Amino acid sequence: MSERTTKQRETDADESTEADASDASPTTVTSGATSTVRALENAGIEVMFGVQGGAIMPVYDALWGSDIDHVMMAHEQGAAHAADAYNVVSGQPGVCLATSGPGATNLVTGIADANMDSDAVVALTGQVPQTMVGSDAFQETDTTGITAPITKNNYFASDADTVGDTVGEAVALAGSGRPGPTLVDLPKDVTNDETDREPGMPQTPETYTPQDEADEAAVDRAAAAIETAERPLLLFGGGVVKAEASEAARSFATGYEIPVVTTMPGIGTMPEDHDLCLSWAGMHGTGYANMAINHTDLLIAVGTRFDDRLTGGIETFAPEADVVHVDIDPAEISKNIHADYPLIGDAGRVLEQLDDAISTAPNAEAWREQCRTWKVEYPMDYAAPDDEPLKPQFVVEALDEATSDEAIVTSGVGQHQMWASQYWTFREPRKWISSHGLGTMGYGLPAAIGARLAADPDEEVVCIDGDGSFLMTVQELSVAVREDLDITVAILNNEYIGMVRQWQDAFFEGRHMAAGYSWIPEFDKLAEAFGARGWRVDDYDEVADAVEEALAYDGPSVIDFHIDPAENVYPMVPSGGANDKFALSEEQL
Amino acid sequence: MSGGLDGPAPEERPTPDGRRNSQGIRIDPEAEAEPEARRVVLSALVKHEPGVLASVSGLFRRRQFNIESLTVGPTTDQDRARITLEIEEPDPGIEQAKKQLQKLVPVIAVTELEPDAIRRELALIKVDGSAPDQVGAVAEMYDGKTVDVSQESVTVEITGSEQKIDAAIETFGRFGIHEIVRTGTAALERGTRRTT
Ligand SMILES: Cc1ncc(C[n+]2csc(CCOP(=O)(O)OP(=O)(O)O)c2C)c(N)n1
């Protein structure tokens, strides 16, 4: 089954797996294209995701002799998402490759997604030769123009001698400071031109100088505020994950006994079953997290950009709180929520600084008790009567139970994404891989592919998908089969683009315009047609067996769970509303 | 529709008293005041390379900063250019604009100029040619000069502050203005203060 598609993978299969990275021989630089590949090797890139095409062919040709693994995707959007998830799971930059024109524009959604979630993704795009740039040549698009607002920085390579350095800079920049996507546009003459100049080791540009340590006086002021707070609350965002600061964050929380809420990308920075953890806050966050946010008198926010899905209405967000804001990006400070104590620096380092500056823990036992009370008052308990259709929450819990603590979960966008993040108990960072800021349907399956290639073999990779989201990138199943990737896709199939239906019920008097599928493929059979294994599950008593079999199968598997099509996601803060006024049912909206 | 969780309803929950304004600043709910917009000049030293101006103007468009004028030109260092921007924003907006500008990788440094910085604009004003002597006299009043004369028209060049140029254009109005062109503001700090 696992017919490999790239030369490199054939070599791996033939010559067993003896060759490890240290034996890798670097590509000899003879052209702009080989210089490009050499720069990626210098940066330690091991795998990349892409689709071939005219303008990028010289780069592909240069990969022929390289030890970098290439995964041929079905669609460039899939390549970008796979690279993105590869980065989130491994912490290493994810690289994707596409040709000019439609190849580059197909990457755009994935680049925008990475930009919103501050993921280190490097995109390399082919471009028409420089002599033809501006002539509306075949497959010419203004790729650097199109991607300027959605990249941390992008580059138009104009010289074979320096293209390798440019690629190295793009990789280094993507992963440093606040990470983000970068792109290098590679005109075909530049990649074809001869050069023997070897690129140096990857370096960030000299104008880029993120600050590591926060100002001492500012730290002291924040420390004093923490010591005297009565209702302190920590808010951990995705920045804590990026900074590898989860350990520091946890010991800060437990050391001073301060309750914790997370953002959605911050899930796993604190174990969700820890007594101090109130899980994630925001539109579909837990009631107790949202109550805590709106009653705290000191919000200590680390590595978050205060997205509107987290804050609800700005006017009513944490209205009693002074805000300590730790972030490596100065532009996030006071962008949406005014920071009374701005601390610019690396999350882990600033938490250490704060720890050194605090002499006594805040006296907050009454507040902790209040938080515990809210947990009891607003439990995440759903009803699952046997005589009703299968509840999605039950499926999520069954998958969580059947997998190890190391399991990685990816998702599409919609109700299933919310149920997955609400009912899966995450204990570690880099396990919940989702499209947070952009909300890109179709993220889940290609993300599972990228995650699989980044994860250890004993970490299960589960994609909890929606029927609508799955249909947006379903073609990537062919890649999972071809590459023989052990992933399990669990579709929570409500035969609706359910999140839209939920909003129609709540805000459009139940008019289900373009929300329901009058016909939908049989996903178990579709999976089989792709060469994967498929199951269909309609009832509670079939769940456990299907989950067990799918997880046991060593290859891509798809379970089509037909769930209650009427089930909605709660709690819900209507957009722009006050977090503590979350609705627990439709009547409360 | 189904789904739903247990717990006290929204109106049964305690409501905090505080409030923020639209800038996310905590305010006294009684005296709700939105900060007033200020007009400032920002000067950015940037790498002299293609695409930088597009990135800067794209940033201001995308983030909806209120941009009054933008000029760009070389500096004594041929690898660097200076972009001068005038914006009108409340203080939090000015801070954001500076930080977002600074965040662009090809931007080397950003400063907000002091209110007393030297600011100059240039305008070319083409007016009807029927009274060239009077046009010349008015030009002199504004320290301007006549740079082109034809049968039908006289063109005058004026440099100065924005207010001075506004005033000049108004005065020339009585001759009948055919066309005008104005540059944005160029500005430098006074005395020994460095601009960036
Ligand atoms: C690319 C894209 N198009 C449209 C949307 C708007 N949207 C948000 S959720 C949603 C429904 C998702 O349906 P499905 O994947 O079946 O998940 P469900 O909500 O039913 O669990 C839609 C259409 C989106 N987020 N992304």
mmCIF file of N, CA and C in Angstrom, chain A residues 44 70 85 118 127 150 221 279 352 354 458 490 521 550 553 562:
data_model
loop_
_atom_site.group_PDB
_atom_site.id
_atom_site.type_symbol
_atom_site.label_atom_id
_atom_site.label_comp_id
_atom_site.label_asym_id
_atom_site.label_seq_id
_atom_site.Cartn_x
_atom_site.Cartn_y
_atom_site.Cartn_z
ATOM 1 N N GLY A 44 18.386 22.827 9.783
ATOM 2 C CA GLY A 44 17.918 21.616 10.460
ATOM 3 C C GLY A 44 16.539 21.150 10.019
ATOM 4 N N HIS A 70 10.317 15.009 1.726
ATOM 5 C CA HIS A 70 9.252 15.834 1.164
ATOM 6 C C HIS A 70 7.953 15.047 1.102
ATOM 7 N N ALA A 85 0.873 22.609 11.589
ATOM 8 C CA ALA A 85 0.697 21.659 12.695
ATOM 9 C C ALA A 85 2.029 21.007 13.057
ATOM 10 N N SER A 118 0.366 32.841 15.281
ATOM 11 C CA SER A 118 1.807 33.018 15.534
ATOM 12 C C SER A 118 2.569 31.703 15.408
ATOM 13 N N GLN A 127 8.402 31.560 -8.706
ATOM 14 C CA GLN A 127 7.939 32.793 -9.367
ATOM 15 C C GLN A 127 8.460 32.756 -10.805
ATOM 16 N N ILE A 150 -0.044 39.179 5.725
ATOM 17 C CA ILE A 150 -0.273 37.943 6.492
ATOM 18 C C ILE A 150 1.033 37.200 6.770
ATOM 19 N N ARG A 221 6.983 46.687 40.216
ATOM 20 C CA ARG A 221 5.623 47.228 40.391
ATOM 21 C C ARG A 221 4.580 46.125 40.226
ATOM 22 N N SER A 279 -9.826 25.817 33.258
ATOM 23 C CA SER A 279 -9.971 25.531 31.831
ATOM 24 C C SER A 279 -10.001 26.832 31.024
ATOM 25 N N GLU A 352 10.092 34.165 35.652
ATOM 26 C CA GLU A 352 11.211 34.009 36.595
ATOM 27 C C GLU A 352 11.502 35.323 37.303
ATOM 28 N N LEU A 354 9.484 37.790 37.808
ATOM 29 C CA LEU A 354 8.403 38.085 38.753
ATOM 30 C C LEU A 354 8.583 37.246 40.010
ATOM 31 N N ASP A 458 4.571 6.725 19.496
ATOM 32 C CA ASP A 458 3.598 6.258 20.500
ATOM 33 C C ASP A 458 2.560 7.318 20.873
ATOM 34 N N ALA A 490 -12.143 11.297 13.463
ATOM 35 C CA ALA A 490 -13.473 11.076 14.032
ATOM 36 C C ALA A 490 -14.372 12.211 13.564
ATOM 37 N N PRO A 521 -22.010 12.545 1.570
ATOM 38 C CA PRO A 521 -21.387 11.249 1.258
ATOM 39 C C PRO A 521 -21.356 10.324 2.475
ATOM 40 N N ALA A 550 -10.409 1.417 15.348
ATOM 41 C CA ALA A 550 -9.775 2.472 14.549
ATOM 42 C C ALA A 550 -8.410 2.844 15.121
ATOM 43 N N TYR A 553 -5.887 0.135 14.350
ATOM 44 C CA TYR A 553 -5.472 0.011 12.945
ATOM 45 C C TYR A 553 -4.252 0.885 12.685
ATOM 46 N N HIS A 562 -22.547 9.503 13.501
ATOM 47 C CA HIS A 562 -23.773 10.265 13.217
ATOM 48 C C HIS A 562 -24.363 10.724 14.539
#
